[in-house]
Coordinates of C-alpha atoms in Angstrom, one line a residue:
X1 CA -21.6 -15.9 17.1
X2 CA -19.3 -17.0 19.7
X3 CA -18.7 -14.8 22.3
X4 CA -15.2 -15.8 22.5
X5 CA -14.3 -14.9 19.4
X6 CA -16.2 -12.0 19.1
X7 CA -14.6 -10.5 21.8
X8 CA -11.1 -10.6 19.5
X9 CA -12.6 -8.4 17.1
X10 CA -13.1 -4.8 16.9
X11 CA -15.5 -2.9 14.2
X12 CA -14.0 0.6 13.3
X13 CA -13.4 2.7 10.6
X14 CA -11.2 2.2 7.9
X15 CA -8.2 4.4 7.5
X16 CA -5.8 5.5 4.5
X17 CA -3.2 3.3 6.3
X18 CA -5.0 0.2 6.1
X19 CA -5.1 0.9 2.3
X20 CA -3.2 -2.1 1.4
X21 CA -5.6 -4.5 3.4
X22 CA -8.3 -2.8 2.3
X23 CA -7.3 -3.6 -1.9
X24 CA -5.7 -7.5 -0.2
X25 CA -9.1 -8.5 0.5
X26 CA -11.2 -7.3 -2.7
X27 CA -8.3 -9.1 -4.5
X28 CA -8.5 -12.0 -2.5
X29 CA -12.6 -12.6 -2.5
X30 CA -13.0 -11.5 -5.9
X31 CA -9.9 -13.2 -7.4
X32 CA -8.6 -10.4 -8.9
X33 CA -4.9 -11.9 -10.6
X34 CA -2.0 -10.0 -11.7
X35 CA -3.0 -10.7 -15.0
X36 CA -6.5 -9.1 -14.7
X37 CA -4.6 -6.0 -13.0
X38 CA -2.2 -5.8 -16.3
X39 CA -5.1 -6.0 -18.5
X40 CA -6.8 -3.3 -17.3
X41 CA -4.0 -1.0 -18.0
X42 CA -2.2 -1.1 -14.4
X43 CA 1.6 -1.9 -14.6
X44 CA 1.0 -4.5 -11.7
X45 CA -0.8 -4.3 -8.2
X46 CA 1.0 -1.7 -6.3
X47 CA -0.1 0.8 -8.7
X48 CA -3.5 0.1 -9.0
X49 CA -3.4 0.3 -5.0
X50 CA -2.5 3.6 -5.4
X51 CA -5.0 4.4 -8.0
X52 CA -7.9 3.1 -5.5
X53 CA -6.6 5.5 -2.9
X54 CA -8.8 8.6 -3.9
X55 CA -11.9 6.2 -3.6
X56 CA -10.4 5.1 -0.2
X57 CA -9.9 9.0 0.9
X58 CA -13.7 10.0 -0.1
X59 CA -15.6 7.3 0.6
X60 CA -16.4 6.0 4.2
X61 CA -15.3 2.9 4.9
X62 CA -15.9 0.1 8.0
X63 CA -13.9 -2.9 8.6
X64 CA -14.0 -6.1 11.2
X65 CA -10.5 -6.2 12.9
X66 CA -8.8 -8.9 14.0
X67 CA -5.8 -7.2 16.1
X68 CA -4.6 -5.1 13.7
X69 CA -5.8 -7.1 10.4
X70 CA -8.6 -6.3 8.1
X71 CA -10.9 -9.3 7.8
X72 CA -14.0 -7.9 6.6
X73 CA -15.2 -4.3 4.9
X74 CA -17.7 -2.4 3.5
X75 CA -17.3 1.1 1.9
X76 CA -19.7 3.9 1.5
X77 CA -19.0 5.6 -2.0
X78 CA -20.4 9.2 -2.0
X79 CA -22.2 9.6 -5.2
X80 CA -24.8 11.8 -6.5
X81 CA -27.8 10.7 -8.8
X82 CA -30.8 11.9 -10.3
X83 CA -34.4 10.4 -9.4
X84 CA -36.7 12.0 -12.0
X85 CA -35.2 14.7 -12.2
X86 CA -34.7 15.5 -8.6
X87 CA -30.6 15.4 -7.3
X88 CA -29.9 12.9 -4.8
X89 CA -27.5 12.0 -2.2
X90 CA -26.4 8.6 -2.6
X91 CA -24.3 6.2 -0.7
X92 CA -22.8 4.0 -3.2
X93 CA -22.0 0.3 -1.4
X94 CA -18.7 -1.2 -2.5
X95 CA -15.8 -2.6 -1.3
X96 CA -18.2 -5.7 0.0
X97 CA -15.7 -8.6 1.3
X98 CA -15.3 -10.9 4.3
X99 CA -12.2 -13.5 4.2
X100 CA -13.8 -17.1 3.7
X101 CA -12.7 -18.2 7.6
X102 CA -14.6 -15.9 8.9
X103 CA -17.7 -16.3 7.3
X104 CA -21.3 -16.9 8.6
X105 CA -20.3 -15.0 11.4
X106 CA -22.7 -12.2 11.1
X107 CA -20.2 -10.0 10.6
X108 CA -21.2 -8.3 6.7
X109 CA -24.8 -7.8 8.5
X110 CA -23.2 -5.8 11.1
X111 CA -21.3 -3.9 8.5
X112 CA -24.7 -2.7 6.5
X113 CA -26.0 -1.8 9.6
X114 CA -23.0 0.5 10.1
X115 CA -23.7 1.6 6.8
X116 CA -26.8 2.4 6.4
X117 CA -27.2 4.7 9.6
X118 CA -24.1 6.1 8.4
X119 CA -26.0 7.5 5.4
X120 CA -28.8 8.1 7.0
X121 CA -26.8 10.3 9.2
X122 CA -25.3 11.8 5.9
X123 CA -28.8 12.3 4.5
X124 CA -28.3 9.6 1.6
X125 CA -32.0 8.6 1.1
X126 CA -30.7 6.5 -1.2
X127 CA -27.5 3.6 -1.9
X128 CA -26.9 1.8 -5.3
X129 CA -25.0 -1.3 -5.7
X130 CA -23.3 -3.6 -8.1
X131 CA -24.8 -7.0 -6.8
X132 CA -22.3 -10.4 -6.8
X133 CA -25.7 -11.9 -5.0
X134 CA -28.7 -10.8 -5.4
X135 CA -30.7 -13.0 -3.1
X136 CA -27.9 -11.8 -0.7
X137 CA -28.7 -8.3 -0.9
X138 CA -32.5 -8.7 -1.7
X139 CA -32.8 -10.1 2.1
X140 CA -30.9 -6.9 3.2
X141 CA -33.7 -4.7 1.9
X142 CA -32.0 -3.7 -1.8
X143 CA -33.9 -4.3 -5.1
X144 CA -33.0 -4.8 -8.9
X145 CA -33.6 -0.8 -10.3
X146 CA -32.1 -1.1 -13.7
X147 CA -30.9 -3.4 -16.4
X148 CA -28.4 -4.4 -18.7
X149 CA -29.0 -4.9 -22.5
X150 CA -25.9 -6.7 -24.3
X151 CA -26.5 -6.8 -28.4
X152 CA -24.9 -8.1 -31.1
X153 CA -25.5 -7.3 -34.9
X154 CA -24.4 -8.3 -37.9
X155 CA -22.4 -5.7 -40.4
X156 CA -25.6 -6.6 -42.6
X157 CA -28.3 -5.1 -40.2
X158 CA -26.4 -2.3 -39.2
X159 CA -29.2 1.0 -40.2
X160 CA -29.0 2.4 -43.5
X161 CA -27.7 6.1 -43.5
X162 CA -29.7 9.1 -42.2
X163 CA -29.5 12.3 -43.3
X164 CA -28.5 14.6 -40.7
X165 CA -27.4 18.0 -40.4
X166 CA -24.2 17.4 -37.9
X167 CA -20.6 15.7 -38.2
X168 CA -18.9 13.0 -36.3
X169 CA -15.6 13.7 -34.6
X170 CA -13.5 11.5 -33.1
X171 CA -11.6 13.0 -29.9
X172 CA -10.2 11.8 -27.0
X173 CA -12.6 10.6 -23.8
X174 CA -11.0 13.4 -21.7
X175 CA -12.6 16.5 -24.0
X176 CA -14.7 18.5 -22.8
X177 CA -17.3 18.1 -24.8
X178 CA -17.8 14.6 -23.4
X179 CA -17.9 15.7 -19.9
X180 CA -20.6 18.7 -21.2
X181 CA -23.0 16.1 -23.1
X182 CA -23.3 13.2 -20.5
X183 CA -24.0 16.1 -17.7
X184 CA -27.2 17.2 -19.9
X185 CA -27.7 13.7 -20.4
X186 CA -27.6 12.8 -16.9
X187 CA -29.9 15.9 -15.8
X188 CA -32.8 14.3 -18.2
X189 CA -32.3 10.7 -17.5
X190 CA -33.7 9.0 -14.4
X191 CA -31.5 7.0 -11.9
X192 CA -28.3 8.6 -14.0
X193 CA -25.3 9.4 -12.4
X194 CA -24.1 12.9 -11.9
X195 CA -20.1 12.3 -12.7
X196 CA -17.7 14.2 -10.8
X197 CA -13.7 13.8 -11.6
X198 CA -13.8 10.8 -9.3
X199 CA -16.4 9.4 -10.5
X200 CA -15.3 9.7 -14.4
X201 CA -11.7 8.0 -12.3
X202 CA -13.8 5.1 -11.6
X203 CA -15.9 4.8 -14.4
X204 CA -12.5 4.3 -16.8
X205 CA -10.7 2.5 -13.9
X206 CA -10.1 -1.1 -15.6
X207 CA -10.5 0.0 -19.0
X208 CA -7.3 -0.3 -21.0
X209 CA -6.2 2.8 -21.8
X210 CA -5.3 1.6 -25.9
X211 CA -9.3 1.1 -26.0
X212 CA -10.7 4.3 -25.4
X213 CA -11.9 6.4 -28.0
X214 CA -14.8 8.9 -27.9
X215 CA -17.2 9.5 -31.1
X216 CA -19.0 13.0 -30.3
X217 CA -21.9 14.0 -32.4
X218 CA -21.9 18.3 -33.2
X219 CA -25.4 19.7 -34.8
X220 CA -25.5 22.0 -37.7
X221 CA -24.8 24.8 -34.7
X222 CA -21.3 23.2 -33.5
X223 CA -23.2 22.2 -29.9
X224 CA -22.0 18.6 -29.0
X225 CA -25.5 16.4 -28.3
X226 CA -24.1 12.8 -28.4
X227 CA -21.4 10.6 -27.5
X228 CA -20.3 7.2 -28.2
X229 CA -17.2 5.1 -26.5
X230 CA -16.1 2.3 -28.4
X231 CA -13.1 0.3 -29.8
X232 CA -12.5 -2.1 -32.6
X233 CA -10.5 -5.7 -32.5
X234 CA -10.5 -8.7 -34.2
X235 CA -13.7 -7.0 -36.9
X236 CA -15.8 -6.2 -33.6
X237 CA -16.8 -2.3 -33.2
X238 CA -17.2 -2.3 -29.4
X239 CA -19.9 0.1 -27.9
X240 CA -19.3 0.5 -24.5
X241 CA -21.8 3.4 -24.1
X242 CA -23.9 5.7 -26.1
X243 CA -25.4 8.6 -25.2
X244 CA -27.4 11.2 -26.7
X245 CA -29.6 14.4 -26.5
X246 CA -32.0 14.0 -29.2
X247 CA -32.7 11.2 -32.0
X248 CA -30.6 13.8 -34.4
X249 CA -27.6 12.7 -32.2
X250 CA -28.5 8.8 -32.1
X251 CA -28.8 9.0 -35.6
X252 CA -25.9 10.7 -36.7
X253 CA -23.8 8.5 -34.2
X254 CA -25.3 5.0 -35.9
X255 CA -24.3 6.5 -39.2
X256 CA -20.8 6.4 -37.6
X257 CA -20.8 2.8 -36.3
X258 CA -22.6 2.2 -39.9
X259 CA -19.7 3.5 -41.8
X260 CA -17.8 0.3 -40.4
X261 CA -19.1 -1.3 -42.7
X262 CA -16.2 -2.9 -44.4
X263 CA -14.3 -3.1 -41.5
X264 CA -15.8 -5.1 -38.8
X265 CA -17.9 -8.2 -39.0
X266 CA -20.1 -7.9 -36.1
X267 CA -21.2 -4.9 -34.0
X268 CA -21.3 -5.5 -29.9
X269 CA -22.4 -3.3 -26.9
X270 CA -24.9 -2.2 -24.0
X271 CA -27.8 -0.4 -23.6
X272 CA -27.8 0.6 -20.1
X273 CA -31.7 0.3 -19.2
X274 CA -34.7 -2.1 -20.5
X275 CA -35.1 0.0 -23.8
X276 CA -34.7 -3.2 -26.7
X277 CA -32.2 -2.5 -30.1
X278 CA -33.9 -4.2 -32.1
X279 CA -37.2 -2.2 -32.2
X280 CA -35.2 1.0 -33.5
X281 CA -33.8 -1.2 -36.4
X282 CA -34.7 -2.2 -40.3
X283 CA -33.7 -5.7 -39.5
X284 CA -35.1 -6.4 -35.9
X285 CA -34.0 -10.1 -36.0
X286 CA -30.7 -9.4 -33.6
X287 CA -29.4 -11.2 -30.4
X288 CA -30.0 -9.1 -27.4
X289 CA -29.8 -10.0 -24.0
X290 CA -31.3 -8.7 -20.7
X291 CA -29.9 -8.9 -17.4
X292 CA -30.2 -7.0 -14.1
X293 CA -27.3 -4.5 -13.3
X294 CA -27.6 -2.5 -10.6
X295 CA -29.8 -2.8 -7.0
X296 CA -31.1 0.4 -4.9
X297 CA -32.5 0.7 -1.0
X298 CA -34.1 3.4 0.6
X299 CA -31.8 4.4 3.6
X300 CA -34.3 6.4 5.2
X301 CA -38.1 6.1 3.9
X302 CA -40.2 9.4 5.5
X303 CA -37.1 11.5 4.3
X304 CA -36.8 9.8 0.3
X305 CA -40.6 10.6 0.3
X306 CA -40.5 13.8 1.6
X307 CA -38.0 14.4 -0.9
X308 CA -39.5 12.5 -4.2
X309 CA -40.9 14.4 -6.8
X310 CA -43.9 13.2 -7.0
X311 CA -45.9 13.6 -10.8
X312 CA -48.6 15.0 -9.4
X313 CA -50.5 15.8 -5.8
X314 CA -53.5 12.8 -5.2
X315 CA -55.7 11.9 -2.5
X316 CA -54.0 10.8 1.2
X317 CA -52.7 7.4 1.1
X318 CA -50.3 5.7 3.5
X319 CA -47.5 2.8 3.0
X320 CA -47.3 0.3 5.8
X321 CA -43.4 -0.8 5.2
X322 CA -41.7 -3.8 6.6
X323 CA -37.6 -3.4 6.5
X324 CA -34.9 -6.4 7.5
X325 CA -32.8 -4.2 9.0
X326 CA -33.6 -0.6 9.1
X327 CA -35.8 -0.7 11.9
X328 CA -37.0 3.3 11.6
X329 CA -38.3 2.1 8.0
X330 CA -40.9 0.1 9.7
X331 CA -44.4 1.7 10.2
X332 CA -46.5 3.3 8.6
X333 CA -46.0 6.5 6.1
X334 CA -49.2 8.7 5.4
X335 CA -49.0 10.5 2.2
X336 CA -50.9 13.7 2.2
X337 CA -50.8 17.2 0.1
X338 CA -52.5 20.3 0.5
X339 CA -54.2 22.6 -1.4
X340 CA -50.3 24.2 -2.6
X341 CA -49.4 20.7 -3.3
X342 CA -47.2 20.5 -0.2
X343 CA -46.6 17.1 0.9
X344 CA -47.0 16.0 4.1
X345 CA -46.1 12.4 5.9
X346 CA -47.6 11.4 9.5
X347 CA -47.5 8.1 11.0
X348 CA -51.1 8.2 11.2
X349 CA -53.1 6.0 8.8
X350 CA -55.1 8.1 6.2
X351 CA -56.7 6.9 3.0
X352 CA -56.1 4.2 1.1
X353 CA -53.3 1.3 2.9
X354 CA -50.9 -0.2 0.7
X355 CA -48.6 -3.0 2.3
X356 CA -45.0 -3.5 1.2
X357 CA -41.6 -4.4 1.7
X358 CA -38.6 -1.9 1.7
X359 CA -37.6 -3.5 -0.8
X360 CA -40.9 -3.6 -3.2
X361 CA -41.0 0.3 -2.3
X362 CA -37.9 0.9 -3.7
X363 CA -38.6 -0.9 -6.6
X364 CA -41.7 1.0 -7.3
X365 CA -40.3 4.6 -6.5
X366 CA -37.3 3.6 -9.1
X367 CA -40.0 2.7 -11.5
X368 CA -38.0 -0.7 -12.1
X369 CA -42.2 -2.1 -11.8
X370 CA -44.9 -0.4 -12.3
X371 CA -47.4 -0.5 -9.2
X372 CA -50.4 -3.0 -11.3
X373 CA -47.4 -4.9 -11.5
X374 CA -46.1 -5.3 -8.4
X375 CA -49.9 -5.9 -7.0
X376 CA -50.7 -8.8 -9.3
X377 CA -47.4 -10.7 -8.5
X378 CA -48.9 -10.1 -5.1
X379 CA -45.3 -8.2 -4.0
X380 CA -47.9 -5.3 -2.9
X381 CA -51.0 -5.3 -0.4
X382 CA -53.5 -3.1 -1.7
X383 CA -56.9 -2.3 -3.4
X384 CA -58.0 -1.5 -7.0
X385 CA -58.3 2.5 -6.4
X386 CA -54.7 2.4 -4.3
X387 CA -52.6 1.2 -7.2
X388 CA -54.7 4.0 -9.5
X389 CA -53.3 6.3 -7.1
X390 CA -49.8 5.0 -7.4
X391 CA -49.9 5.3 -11.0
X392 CA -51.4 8.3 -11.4
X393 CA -48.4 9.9 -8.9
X394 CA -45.0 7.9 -9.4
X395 CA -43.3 9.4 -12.7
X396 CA -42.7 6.6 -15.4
X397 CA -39.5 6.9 -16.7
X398 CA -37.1 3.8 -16.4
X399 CA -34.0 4.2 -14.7
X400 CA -30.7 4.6 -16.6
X401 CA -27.6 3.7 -14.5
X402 CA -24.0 2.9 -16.6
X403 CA -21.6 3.4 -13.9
X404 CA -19.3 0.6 -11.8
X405 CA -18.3 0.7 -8.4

């Protein structure tokens, strides 16, 4: 960078007064128009501004200044997540913009550097993001951890009725009863996040309000075990999320959407992880698409593992990790339990080596790729009895992850 011109700028933290900046530039570098703004519900920009402020408040955000004027940012969303079935601290990355004139400066690697010993400092072992480039971010040390499924059936293959002891009721998305299921839902469910009010803020933040409807599933005991979000136009019943408890729930909710029928033509939606529709119907011959949604990063590698709930104690092993930009991720990380099942790390090598990126480690502890995998795509150094021991102690359960930030 030139040193003239990096002398003009100043990186610091983001105040409540640069607000207005702060919303100017995510407008500007993701094109957000008035019209988007008014479709989401917002009467125009000024309130949506204002509606962004909570985020602004809570989260910790870091800006490039030139004089006084924002011209590049990154924010630090505080979020909390569950990693089979272990709560998390995560640092949720948004807020990602740098004006086009001052680009390939350097200046957005600066920022993640800011940011990441920022949650390392805040003990966020962990950061999600939404990626507008992955390649981008992939070369920054984050990787894919969970996927999209978009599906569309026809009214003809919706599933035929179930019997089921419980009752449908529709109720706004504000009841309780929603808040209560998707909590229980998020406890059990890998990579899920653990929704507090702002996060439920954010989660209906450019949804028009005229399209929100929650279907809640009760048993034969009154307890509310599922939850779907949709809306209907033009003959489309829109799913925007489902989720459930038990198969009782998901059935008893698909007799809902079933009961349609007559009304819509087609039936659209997501499935928030790699788990395929079509499998779980009569007629299996439906459009479905797959797509990567979210990326993860360990911020701080000894403390994740220290932390990770490992399925089960196995012989020592140690990781030899290679980070772009984290440079305390790089080393080596000796795995080793004793007889209590304690886990200990050194920097030591002990046992078997395994060779990896941060970013193929994250991957792996996500269980986005299983470790046989990784190792035959060659993404992973190691021998045959290594990966046995990988599998045999990273819990498979495939991340779930239907938030937006």
């Amino acid at each position: 960078m030139d040193n003239d011109f990096r002398e003009q700028l100043v990186l610091k933290p983001v105040g409540e007064e640069y607000l207005a900046q702060y919303d100017e530039l995510l407008s500007y570098v993701f094109q957000v128009t008035e019209s988007d703004i008014e479709n989401s519900g917002y009467e125009n920009k000024r309130e949506m501004v204002r509606a962004k402020k909570p985020v602004l408040e809570q989260s910790k955000v870091f800006g490039w200044f030139q004089e006084d004027h924002l011209i590049s940012q990154i924010a630090i969303y505080p979020c909390e997540v569950n990693i089979h079935g272990k709560l998390f601290k995560m640092g949720g990355i948004t807020g990602v913009g740098t004006y086009p004139e001052y680009a390939n400066h350097g200046l957005m690697k600066d920022l993640i550097e800011t940011a990441l010993n920022q949650m390392r400092k805040d003990q966020q072992w962990i950061s999600y993001l939404y990626p507008y480039n992955i390649p981008y971010y992939r070369r920054k040390g984050w990787e894919i951890m969970s996927d999209k499924l978009s599906f569309k059936v026809k009214d003809t293959q919706l599933p035929k009725q179930v019997d089921v002891p419980g009752i449908v009721e529709r109720k706004d998305v504000n009841d309780p009863d929603v808040y209560q299921v998707y909590h229980e839902f998020a406890l059990n469910n890998h990579g899920a996040m653990i929704r507090k009010e702002l996060n439920w803020e954010e989660y209906w933040r450019f949804e028009n309000e005229e399209e929100r409807i929650a279907a809640i599933y009760y048993d034969a005991d009154k307890k509310a075990t599922g939850v779907l979000f949709y809306w209907i136009s033009d003959e489309v019943f829109h799913i925007k999320e489902m989720f459930y408890l038990n198969q009782e729930a998901r059935n008893g909710l698909w007799n809902f959407i079933s009961a349609h029928f007559s009304m819509v033509y087609w039936v659209k939606g997501d499935i928030f992880k790699n788990e395929p529709l079509s499998f779980l119907l009569d007629d299996s011959e439906i459009t479905e698409t797959i797509a990567p949604f979210f990326m993860a990063r360990i911020v701080d590698v000894k403390e994740f593992l220290l932390n990770y709930p490992f399925a089960k104690p196995v012989e020592p092993f140690y990781f030899v990790v290679d980070d772009p930009i984290a440079e305390w991720n790089n080393g080596i990380f000796a795995l080793s339990w004793n007889t209590a099942g304690k886990l200990t790390i050194s920097n030591q090598p002990k046992g078997k080596r395994i060779r990896l990126t941060i970013q193929t480690l994250t991957c792996m502890l996500m269980n986005y790729r299983r470790a046989a995998y990784l190792a035959r795509i060659e993404r992973l150094e190691a021998d045959k009895k290594a990966i046995e021991l990988l599998e045999t102690t990273i819990p498979d359960m495939e991340a779930y992850f239907s938030d937006y930030f």
